[in-house]
Coordinates of C-alpha atoms and ligand atoms in Angstrom, one line a residue:
M1 CA -155.5 -75.0 165.0
L2 CA -154.5 -72.5 162.5
Q3 CA -150.9 -73.0 163.4
K4 CA -151.2 -76.7 163.0
H5 CA -152.9 -76.3 159.7
K6 CA -150.2 -74.0 158.6
S7 CA -147.4 -76.4 159.6
Q8 CA -149.3 -79.2 157.8
L9 CA -149.3 -77.1 154.7
T10 CA -145.7 -76.3 155.1
L11 CA -144.9 -80.0 155.4
L12 CA -147.0 -80.7 152.3
F13 CA -145.1 -78.0 150.5
I14 CA -141.8 -79.4 151.5
T15 CA -142.8 -82.9 150.6
L16 CA -144.1 -81.8 147.2
S17 CA -140.9 -79.7 146.6
C18 CA -138.8 -82.7 147.5
I19 CA -140.6 -85.0 145.1
F20 CA -140.4 -82.4 142.4
L21 CA -136.7 -81.7 143.0
C22 CA -135.9 -85.4 143.2
Q23 CA -137.7 -86.0 140.0
C24 CA -135.8 -83.2 138.3
R25 CA -132.5 -84.7 139.7
N26 CA -133.5 -88.1 138.5
E27 CA -134.4 -86.8 135.1
Q28 CA -131.0 -85.1 134.9
K29 CA -129.3 -88.3 135.9
I30 CA -131.1 -90.3 133.2
K31 CA -130.1 -87.7 130.6
Q32 CA -126.5 -87.7 131.7
P33 CA -124.5 -90.0 129.4
K34 CA -123.1 -93.2 131.0
L35 CA -120.0 -93.0 128.8
I36 CA -118.1 -90.3 126.9
I37 CA -116.0 -91.5 124.0
G38 CA -113.6 -89.0 122.4
I39 CA -112.3 -90.1 119.0
V40 CA -109.3 -88.4 117.4
V41 CA -108.4 -89.3 113.8
D42 CA -104.8 -88.4 113.5
Q43 CA -104.2 -86.1 110.5
M44 CA -107.8 -86.1 109.3
R45 CA -108.6 -83.0 107.3
Y46 CA -112.1 -81.6 107.2
D47 CA -112.5 -82.2 103.5
Y48 CA -111.9 -86.0 103.8
L49 CA -115.4 -86.3 105.4
Y50 CA -116.9 -85.4 102.0
R51 CA -114.1 -86.3 99.6
Y52 CA -114.7 -90.0 100.5
Y53 CA -118.4 -89.7 101.3
S54 CA -119.5 -92.0 98.4
K55 CA -117.3 -94.7 99.9
W56 CA -118.6 -94.5 103.4
S57 CA -120.8 -97.4 104.8
D58 CA -124.1 -96.5 106.4
G59 CA -122.9 -97.2 109.9
G60 CA -119.6 -95.1 110.2
F61 CA -118.8 -91.5 109.3
K62 CA -122.2 -91.3 107.4
R63 CA -124.0 -92.3 110.5
L64 CA -122.2 -89.7 112.6
L65 CA -123.0 -87.1 110.0
T66 CA -126.7 -88.0 109.5
E67 CA -127.6 -88.7 113.1
G68 CA -125.1 -86.4 114.9
Y69 CA -124.3 -82.7 115.0
S70 CA -121.5 -81.4 112.8
F71 CA -119.4 -78.3 113.3
E72 CA -118.3 -77.7 109.8
D73 CA -115.7 -75.0 110.6
A74 CA -113.7 -76.3 113.5
Q75 CA -110.2 -74.7 113.5
Y76 CA -107.0 -75.0 115.3
N77 CA -106.2 -71.7 116.9
Y78 CA -102.5 -72.0 117.4
V79 CA -99.3 -73.3 115.8
P80 CA -97.6 -75.7 115.4
T81 CA -100.4 -78.0 114.4
F82 CA -98.6 -81.2 115.6
T83 CA -99.9 -84.4 117.4
A84 CA -99.0 -83.7 121.0
P85 CA -100.4 -80.1 121.1
G86 CA -103.5 -81.2 119.1
H87 CA -104.5 -84.1 121.4
T88 CA -103.8 -81.9 124.5
S89 CA -105.7 -78.9 123.3
I90 CA -108.8 -81.1 122.5
Y91 CA -109.0 -82.5 126.0
T92 CA -107.7 -79.5 128.1
G93 CA -109.7 -76.8 126.3
T94 CA -106.7 -74.6 126.0
T95 CA -103.6 -74.0 123.8
P96 CA -99.9 -74.8 124.1
A97 CA -99.3 -71.3 125.6
V98 CA -101.2 -72.6 128.7
H99 CA -101.0 -76.5 128.6
G100 CA -97.3 -76.4 127.7
M101 CA -97.3 -79.1 125.0
I102 CA -95.6 -76.9 122.4
A103 CA -94.6 -79.7 120.1
N104 CA -93.9 -83.4 120.1
D105 CA -90.2 -82.8 120.9
W106 CA -88.6 -79.5 122.0
Y107 CA -85.4 -78.1 123.3
D108 CA -85.3 -78.2 127.1
R109 CA -83.3 -75.3 128.6
S110 CA -82.8 -77.0 132.0
S111 CA -81.3 -80.2 130.7
G112 CA -79.7 -78.6 127.6
G113 CA -81.1 -81.1 125.1
M114 CA -84.1 -82.2 123.1
I115 CA -86.9 -83.9 125.1
Y116 CA -89.9 -85.9 124.0
C117 CA -93.3 -84.7 125.3
T118 CA -94.2 -87.8 127.3
D119 CA -90.7 -89.2 128.2
D120 CA -90.4 -89.9 131.9
A121 CA -87.3 -91.7 133.2
T122 CA -88.8 -92.1 136.6
V123 CA -91.3 -94.8 135.5
K124 CA -91.0 -98.3 134.0
T125 CA -92.6 -100.1 131.1
V126 CA -95.5 -102.4 132.2
G127 CA -96.3 -105.3 129.9
S128 CA -93.1 -105.6 127.9
P129 CA -89.4 -105.9 128.3
S130 CA -88.9 -102.8 126.0
E131 CA -88.3 -99.2 127.1
K132 CA -91.4 -97.9 125.2
G133 CA -93.3 -97.6 128.4
L134 CA -91.1 -94.9 130.0
M135 CA -93.8 -92.4 129.6
S136 CA -96.3 -90.3 131.6
P137 CA -98.4 -87.1 131.3
R138 CA -96.1 -85.2 133.8
R139 CA -95.2 -82.4 131.3
E140 CA -98.8 -81.7 130.6
L141 CA -99.3 -78.5 132.7
T142 CA -103.1 -78.4 133.0
E143 CA -106.1 -80.7 133.7
T144 CA -108.0 -82.7 131.1
I145 CA -111.7 -83.5 130.9
G146 CA -110.9 -86.9 132.3
D147 CA -109.3 -85.3 135.3
M148 CA -112.3 -83.1 135.9
L149 CA -114.7 -86.1 135.6
K150 CA -112.7 -87.9 138.3
L151 CA -112.4 -84.9 140.5
S152 CA -116.2 -84.4 140.3
N153 CA -117.0 -87.6 142.1
N154 CA -114.0 -88.6 144.2
G155 CA -112.4 -90.6 141.4
Q156 CA -115.3 -93.0 140.9
S157 CA -115.5 -92.5 137.1
K158 CA -113.2 -94.6 135.0
V159 CA -111.0 -92.8 132.5
I160 CA -108.9 -94.7 129.9
G161 CA -106.8 -93.6 126.9
I162 CA -106.0 -95.8 123.9
A163 CA -103.8 -95.1 120.8
L164 CA -101.0 -96.7 118.9
K165 CA -98.9 -93.6 119.7
D166 CA -98.0 -93.2 123.3
R167 CA -98.6 -89.4 123.3
A168 CA -102.0 -89.8 121.7
A169 CA -103.1 -92.2 124.5
I170 CA -101.4 -90.5 127.5
L171 CA -102.1 -86.8 126.9
P172 CA -105.9 -87.1 126.3
A173 CA -106.5 -89.4 129.3
G174 CA -104.8 -86.9 131.6
H175 CA -103.1 -87.1 135.0
S176 CA -105.5 -89.1 137.0
A177 CA -106.5 -91.7 134.4
N178 CA -107.0 -95.3 135.4
G179 CA -104.9 -96.3 132.5
A180 CA -103.4 -95.4 129.1
Y181 CA -102.4 -98.1 126.6
W182 CA -100.2 -97.8 123.5
F183 CA -98.4 -100.0 121.0
D184 CA -95.0 -101.6 121.6
D185 CA -93.2 -102.1 118.3
A186 CA -90.8 -104.7 119.8
T187 CA -93.6 -107.1 120.8
G188 CA -96.7 -106.1 119.0
W189 CA -98.5 -105.7 122.3
W190 CA -100.4 -103.1 124.1
I191 CA -98.4 -101.7 127.0
T192 CA -98.6 -99.0 129.7
S193 CA -96.3 -97.5 132.3
S194 CA -95.8 -97.8 136.1
Y195 CA -97.3 -94.3 136.3
Y196 CA -100.7 -96.0 136.0
M197 CA -100.3 -99.5 137.4
K198 CA -98.0 -102.3 138.5
Q199 CA -99.1 -104.9 136.0
L200 CA -101.4 -105.1 133.0
P201 CA -105.0 -106.1 133.6
E202 CA -105.8 -109.7 132.8
W203 CA -107.9 -108.7 129.8
V204 CA -105.0 -106.8 128.2
K205 CA -102.7 -109.7 128.7
K206 CA -105.3 -112.0 127.1
F207 CA -105.7 -109.6 124.2
N208 CA -102.0 -109.5 123.6
D209 CA -101.7 -113.3 123.9
E210 CA -104.3 -113.6 121.0
G211 CA -101.6 -112.4 118.6
R212 CA -103.8 -110.1 116.6
T213 CA -100.9 -107.9 115.4
N214 CA -99.4 -111.0 113.7
Q215 CA -102.7 -112.0 112.2
Y216 CA -103.2 -108.5 110.6
L217 CA -99.6 -108.7 109.2
S218 CA -100.0 -112.2 107.9
K219 CA -101.5 -111.2 104.5
P220 CA -100.8 -108.5 101.9
W221 CA -102.5 -105.1 102.0
T222 CA -104.9 -105.0 99.1
T223 CA -107.6 -102.4 98.6
L224 CA -110.9 -103.1 100.3
L225 CA -112.9 -102.1 97.2
P226 CA -111.9 -102.8 93.6
I227 CA -109.0 -100.5 92.9
E228 CA -110.6 -98.8 89.9
E229 CA -113.3 -97.4 92.3
Y230 CA -110.8 -95.2 94.1
T231 CA -111.6 -92.3 91.8
E232 CA -111.0 -89.6 94.5
S233 CA -107.3 -90.4 94.4
I234 CA -104.6 -90.2 91.8
A235 CA -102.7 -93.1 90.1
D236 CA -101.5 -95.9 92.4
N237 CA -97.9 -95.4 91.2
N238 CA -97.2 -91.6 91.4
P239 CA -94.0 -89.6 92.1
Y240 CA -95.4 -87.8 95.2
E241 CA -95.4 -90.9 97.4
R242 CA -92.5 -92.2 99.4
P243 CA -91.6 -95.8 98.7
F244 CA -93.2 -98.0 101.3
F245 CA -90.2 -99.2 103.3
S246 CA -88.1 -101.5 101.1
E247 CA -90.6 -101.8 98.3
K248 CA -89.4 -100.9 94.8
S249 CA -92.5 -98.8 94.0
P250 CA -95.4 -97.7 96.2
V251 CA -98.1 -99.8 94.6
F252 CA -100.7 -102.4 95.7
P253 CA -100.6 -105.1 96.9
H254 CA -98.2 -104.3 99.7
D255 CA -96.7 -107.6 100.7
L256 CA -96.7 -107.2 104.5
P257 CA -95.5 -110.7 105.5
N258 CA -92.4 -110.2 103.4
L259 CA -91.9 -106.6 104.3
K260 CA -92.2 -107.2 108.1
P261 CA -88.9 -108.8 109.0
Q262 CA -86.7 -106.0 107.5
N263 CA -89.1 -103.1 108.0
G264 CA -89.8 -102.5 111.7
G265 CA -91.2 -105.9 112.5
Y266 CA -94.5 -105.5 114.3
G267 CA -94.2 -101.7 114.0
L268 CA -95.0 -102.1 110.3
I269 CA -98.7 -102.3 111.3
K270 CA -98.7 -98.6 112.3
A271 CA -98.3 -97.5 108.6
T272 CA -101.1 -99.7 107.4
P273 CA -104.9 -99.4 108.0
F274 CA -104.7 -102.5 110.1
G275 CA -103.2 -100.4 112.9
D276 CA -106.6 -98.7 113.1
D277 CA -108.4 -102.1 113.0
L278 CA -106.2 -103.2 115.9
T279 CA -107.0 -100.0 117.8
A280 CA -110.8 -100.5 117.3
D281 CA -110.6 -104.1 118.5
F282 CA -108.7 -103.1 121.6
A283 CA -111.0 -100.2 122.3
I284 CA -114.1 -102.5 122.2
A285 CA -112.2 -105.0 124.4
A286 CA -111.5 -102.1 126.9
I287 CA -115.2 -101.1 127.0
K288 CA -116.4 -104.6 127.6
N289 CA -113.8 -105.7 130.1
E290 CA -113.6 -102.5 132.1
K291 CA -117.4 -102.4 132.0
L292 CA -117.2 -98.7 130.9
G293 CA -120.6 -97.0 131.1
K294 CA -122.1 -99.7 133.3
G295 CA -121.3 -98.2 136.7
K296 CA -123.0 -95.5 138.7
Y297 CA -120.8 -92.6 137.4
T298 CA -120.0 -91.5 133.8
D299 CA -116.9 -93.1 132.4
M300 CA -114.6 -91.8 129.6
L301 CA -112.7 -93.5 126.9
T302 CA -110.3 -91.6 124.6
I303 CA -109.4 -93.3 121.4
S304 CA -106.9 -92.0 118.8
F305 CA -106.6 -93.6 115.4
S306 CA -102.9 -93.1 114.5
S307 CA -102.5 -95.1 111.3
T308 CA -104.2 -92.4 109.2
D309 CA -101.2 -90.1 110.2
Y310 CA -98.5 -92.7 109.3
V311 CA -100.1 -93.5 106.0
G312 CA -100.7 -89.8 105.3
H313 CA -97.0 -88.9 105.9
Q314 CA -95.9 -91.8 103.8
F315 CA -98.1 -91.6 100.8
G316 CA -99.5 -88.0 100.9
T317 CA -103.1 -86.7 100.7
T318 CA -103.9 -87.9 97.2
A319 CA -102.9 -91.6 97.5
I320 CA -105.1 -94.6 97.0
E321 CA -103.4 -96.0 100.2
L322 CA -104.8 -93.0 102.2
E323 CA -108.3 -93.4 100.7
D324 CA -108.2 -97.2 101.5
T325 CA -107.1 -96.4 105.1
Y326 CA -110.1 -94.1 105.5
I327 CA -112.5 -96.5 104.0
R328 CA -111.3 -99.2 106.4
L329 CA -111.4 -96.7 109.3
D330 CA -115.0 -96.0 108.4
R331 CA -115.8 -99.7 108.9
D332 CA -114.0 -99.6 112.3
I333 CA -116.1 -96.7 113.4
A334 CA -119.3 -98.5 112.2
Q335 CA -118.2 -101.6 114.2
L336 CA -117.8 -99.4 117.3
L337 CA -121.1 -97.6 116.9
S338 CA -122.9 -100.9 116.3
F339 CA -121.3 -102.4 119.4
I340 CA -122.4 -99.4 121.5
D341 CA -126.0 -99.9 120.2
T342 CA -126.2 -103.4 121.8
Y343 CA -123.9 -102.8 124.7
I344 CA -125.4 -99.7 126.3
G345 CA -127.6 -97.9 123.7
K346 CA -126.8 -94.8 121.6
E347 CA -128.8 -92.7 124.1
N348 CA -126.4 -93.5 126.9
V349 CA -123.2 -92.5 125.2
V350 CA -121.9 -89.2 123.9
I351 CA -119.2 -89.6 121.2
F352 CA -117.2 -86.8 119.6
L353 CA -114.9 -87.2 116.7
T354 CA -112.3 -84.7 115.6
A355 CA -108.6 -84.6 114.4
D356 CA -105.4 -83.3 116.0
H357 CA -104.4 -81.5 112.7
G358 CA -104.7 -81.8 109.0
A359 CA -102.1 -82.1 106.3
A360 CA -100.6 -80.2 103.4
D361 CA -100.8 -81.5 99.8
N362 CA -97.4 -82.5 98.5
P363 CA -95.8 -79.3 97.1
H364 CA -94.5 -81.1 94.0
Y365 CA -98.1 -82.3 93.2
L366 CA -99.3 -78.7 93.6
A367 CA -96.5 -77.3 91.5
D368 CA -97.4 -79.7 88.7
K369 CA -100.9 -78.1 88.9
G370 CA -99.4 -74.6 88.8
I371 CA -100.0 -73.9 92.5
P372 CA -97.3 -72.2 94.5
G373 CA -95.5 -74.1 97.3
G374 CA -92.2 -75.7 98.1
F375 CA -89.9 -77.5 100.5
F376 CA -88.0 -75.8 103.3
D377 CA -84.7 -77.3 104.2
E378 CA -84.3 -76.9 108.0
N379 CA -80.7 -78.3 108.0
E380 CA -79.6 -75.8 105.4
I381 CA -81.1 -72.8 107.1
A382 CA -79.8 -73.8 110.5
A383 CA -76.2 -74.1 109.1
K384 CA -76.4 -70.8 107.3
I385 CA -77.8 -68.9 110.4
H386 CA -75.1 -70.5 112.6
A387 CA -72.5 -69.2 110.2
F388 CA -74.2 -65.8 110.0
V389 CA -74.2 -65.1 113.8
K390 CA -70.7 -66.5 114.2
E391 CA -69.4 -64.1 111.6
K392 CA -71.4 -61.1 112.9
Y393 CA -70.7 -61.5 116.6
G394 CA -67.6 -63.7 116.8
V395 CA -69.6 -66.2 118.9
D396 CA -72.4 -68.6 118.2
P397 CA -75.2 -68.3 120.8
I398 CA -77.7 -70.6 119.0
L399 CA -78.5 -73.6 121.1
Q400 CA -80.9 -75.4 118.8
F401 CA -83.1 -74.9 115.8
T402 CA -86.2 -77.1 116.1
N403 CA -90.0 -76.7 115.3
L404 CA -89.0 -73.7 113.2
Q405 CA -87.7 -71.9 116.3
F406 CA -84.2 -70.8 117.2
Y407 CA -83.3 -71.2 120.9
L408 CA -80.6 -68.9 122.1
N409 CA -78.1 -69.1 124.9
K410 CA -79.0 -66.1 127.0
Q411 CA -76.0 -66.5 129.3
K412 CA -73.6 -66.6 126.4
I413 CA -75.2 -63.5 124.9
A414 CA -74.8 -61.6 128.3
D415 CA -71.2 -62.9 128.8
N416 CA -70.2 -61.5 125.4
K417 CA -71.9 -58.2 126.2
L418 CA -74.4 -58.6 123.5
N419 CA -78.1 -57.6 123.6
L420 CA -80.6 -60.4 123.4
D421 CA -83.2 -58.4 121.6
T422 CA -80.7 -57.2 119.0
V423 CA -79.5 -60.8 118.4
E424 CA -83.1 -62.0 118.0
E425 CA -83.8 -59.2 115.6
A426 CA -80.6 -59.8 113.5
I427 CA -81.5 -63.5 113.1
A428 CA -85.1 -62.7 112.2
N429 CA -84.0 -60.2 109.6
K430 CA -81.6 -62.8 108.1
V431 CA -84.2 -65.6 108.1
I432 CA -86.7 -63.6 106.2
E433 CA -84.3 -63.7 103.2
F434 CA -84.8 -67.4 102.8
K435 CA -87.2 -68.8 100.2
G436 CA -90.5 -70.0 101.7
V437 CA -90.3 -67.8 104.9
E438 CA -93.5 -65.8 105.5
R439 CA -92.3 -64.1 108.7
A440 CA -89.8 -64.4 111.5
I441 CA -90.6 -62.9 114.8
P442 CA -88.2 -62.2 117.6
A443 CA -89.8 -63.5 120.8
Y444 CA -89.6 -60.1 122.5
R445 CA -91.7 -58.6 119.8
L446 CA -94.4 -61.2 119.8
Y447 CA -96.8 -59.2 121.8
T448 CA -96.5 -56.1 119.7
Y449 CA -96.1 -57.7 116.2
R450 CA -98.8 -57.2 113.5
N451 CA -101.8 -58.7 115.2
D452 CA -103.2 -60.9 112.3
F453 CA -104.4 -64.5 112.5
I454 CA -100.9 -65.9 112.1
T455 CA -99.4 -63.9 115.0
K456 CA -102.4 -64.8 117.2
K457 CA -101.8 -68.5 116.4
I458 CA -98.1 -68.1 117.2
L459 CA -98.9 -66.4 120.5
N460 CA -101.4 -69.2 121.4
G461 CA -98.6 -71.7 120.7
Y462 CA -95.9 -69.8 122.6
N463 CA -95.0 -70.9 126.1
P464 CA -92.3 -68.6 127.5
S465 CA -90.4 -71.3 129.4
R466 CA -90.5 -73.9 126.6
S467 CA -90.6 -72.0 123.3
G468 CA -87.7 -70.6 121.3
D469 CA -86.4 -67.0 120.8
V470 CA -87.0 -66.5 117.1
I471 CA -90.2 -68.0 115.6
I472 CA -90.5 -68.6 111.9
N473 CA -93.7 -69.0 109.9
L474 CA -93.5 -70.4 106.3
L475 CA -95.6 -69.3 103.3
P476 CA -98.7 -71.4 102.5
E477 CA -97.9 -74.8 101.0
Y478 CA -94.2 -74.7 102.1
I479 CA -93.3 -77.7 104.2
P480 CA -90.2 -78.5 106.1
Y481 CA -90.1 -82.1 104.9
D482 CA -88.9 -84.7 102.5
T483 CA -89.9 -84.1 98.9
T484 CA -92.3 -87.1 98.9
G485 CA -95.2 -87.8 101.2
T486 CA -96.4 -84.8 103.3
T487 CA -96.5 -83.2 106.8
H488 CA -98.4 -80.6 108.9
G489 CA -97.7 -77.9 111.4
A490 CA -98.8 -74.7 109.7
P491 CA -101.5 -72.1 110.7
Y492 CA -103.2 -72.5 107.3
V493 CA -106.6 -74.2 106.7
Y494 CA -105.2 -77.5 105.3
D495 CA -103.5 -78.1 108.7
A496 CA -106.0 -76.2 110.9
H497 CA -109.5 -77.1 109.6
V498 CA -110.7 -80.5 111.0
P499 CA -114.0 -82.4 111.3
L500 CA -115.9 -82.0 114.6
L501 CA -118.9 -84.3 115.1
F502 CA -121.0 -84.9 118.2
Y503 CA -123.3 -88.0 118.4
G504 CA -125.5 -89.9 120.9
G505 CA -127.2 -88.9 124.1
N506 CA -130.0 -86.4 123.4
I507 CA -128.0 -84.6 120.7
E508 CA -130.1 -83.7 117.7
H509 CA -129.0 -84.0 114.1
G510 CA -127.8 -80.7 112.7
K511 CA -124.9 -78.7 111.6
S512 CA -123.3 -75.3 112.2
A513 CA -121.2 -73.2 109.8
E514 CA -119.9 -70.9 112.6
E515 CA -116.1 -70.9 113.1
E516 CA -115.3 -72.8 116.3
A517 CA -111.9 -73.2 118.0
I518 CA -110.7 -76.7 118.9
T519 CA -110.5 -75.5 122.5
N520 CA -114.3 -75.3 122.7
I521 CA -114.6 -79.1 122.9
A522 CA -113.5 -79.6 126.5
P523 CA -115.9 -77.0 128.0
T524 CA -118.7 -78.5 125.9
I525 CA -118.2 -81.9 127.5
S526 CA -117.9 -80.2 130.9
E527 CA -121.2 -78.4 130.4
L528 CA -122.9 -81.6 129.2
L529 CA -121.8 -83.4 132.4
G530 CA -122.4 -80.4 134.8
I531 CA -118.7 -80.5 135.9
Q532 CA -116.1 -77.8 136.2
Y533 CA -114.0 -76.8 133.2
P534 CA -110.3 -78.0 133.2
D535 CA -108.1 -75.4 135.0
G536 CA -106.4 -73.9 132.0
C537 CA -109.6 -73.8 129.8
T538 CA -109.7 -70.8 127.4
G539 CA -112.5 -72.2 125.2
E540 CA -116.3 -71.8 125.6
P541 CA -119.1 -74.3 125.2
L542 CA -120.5 -75.0 121.8
H543 CA -124.2 -74.6 121.1
I544 CA -125.5 -78.1 120.1
T545 CA -129.2 -78.6 119.5
M546 CA -130.6 -81.1 122.1
K547 CA -133.8 -83.1 122.2
H548 CA -136.0 -82.3 125.2
Ligands
LIG1 ZN1 -101.0 -86.2 114.6

């Protein structure tokens, strides 16, 4: 009797525990977002969030800031701060030292030439007769968040990457993505590669057939708001901008229909805010047609807005063109957030927004304000160093100078009975004599060199099998670039400090002033989903306040 009573109690306990556990599990399931959307704004500096604040609509950046959680001191923790390393670090949670994307292009010792990060001759373009689809993520050495999501449930999550730039679509989506789509200049269409699929989905074909690229390029680019309201920018006609393709002066309106035939055809859209409009349209079409967030498992969409980068390079950080591009991007983001409200509800999505790097102010502009800076002529230094080593050693062992790194021919150095360390040291000591050079480190000394923030960033960006043998860092505000427009790549805040916003799900509104590395994003998403971190992850989860 007692025994029976006991077993009944045990049964009751097991049943209650089961109900309790099941409820907990269900509760967790409900809280788990149905869709993760990662947004990267190419070249968006942290300060733009507030510089243009008075121009934001209620539904875009302002909504992310007032409803979401903002990390005000998100920093890139390596150099060079370029597009491919930036996008890869966000989604892998590690730096180029580990994920291997050390730049957009680099010198490849095995083939003896320059390679592009996502080039892949073993695949074919899907969706166009052009060769712009010979791309894949095969050189990305580690997993992305999308890979982890798919590994967590036997591939049942959908993961898709979208960007005008191939590398900005491919590298975030990762190795096991369902698809990555980018822009084909030759046709104005969204394309992919045979790495992902044999043919474009019907909805992509239909989107391309609608001819939106042509529609966006059929009228001149004028400012969205009256031009006199662009008080955060300098004069429309200023000496720091590069002329917009064949235009006589870089001023509004930019006559796109007339510029198009002689200036890149459909590709012209990339250097206008309409490239971002097209990206937003396509991203919304992808969510709807792929039914992202409507399945049993969490899906993921990675979107990168590339036009901000093209416009930034072209016109610089102080141009009305750049301000207008951000004002229009704000409306794109508002459109996306409003679509999510009705499609799935804010509580079922987690969105993060950040940038792959920032940008320097144009050094001439700074000089006119008495601020130090300058231009660094890479061709000139390369020629002079080639001549220097040839004279010193009687042979020239330099294979390539790229990304501010000298690659040396180690075999040639050995054959000529020279010492590699000594040659590296001699080049570094010569390079430091050039104007604008902050330091030049022989690779063999990287691990023992003065351990300040710059060396740490160089080390995080240094991949022994892919990086060069002498690594140069420039002084602040020195750029290896044309004298108009601007670029990025440095360890300093203007290139390293970016926005980082989280929004949706049960994320509370708030902000943190703590310095956070960009590599902390991926483990944060992993923790939110209860899945493993990507294999190379060196970051740690961010502390975001959550509603209970
Ligand atoms: Zn970029």
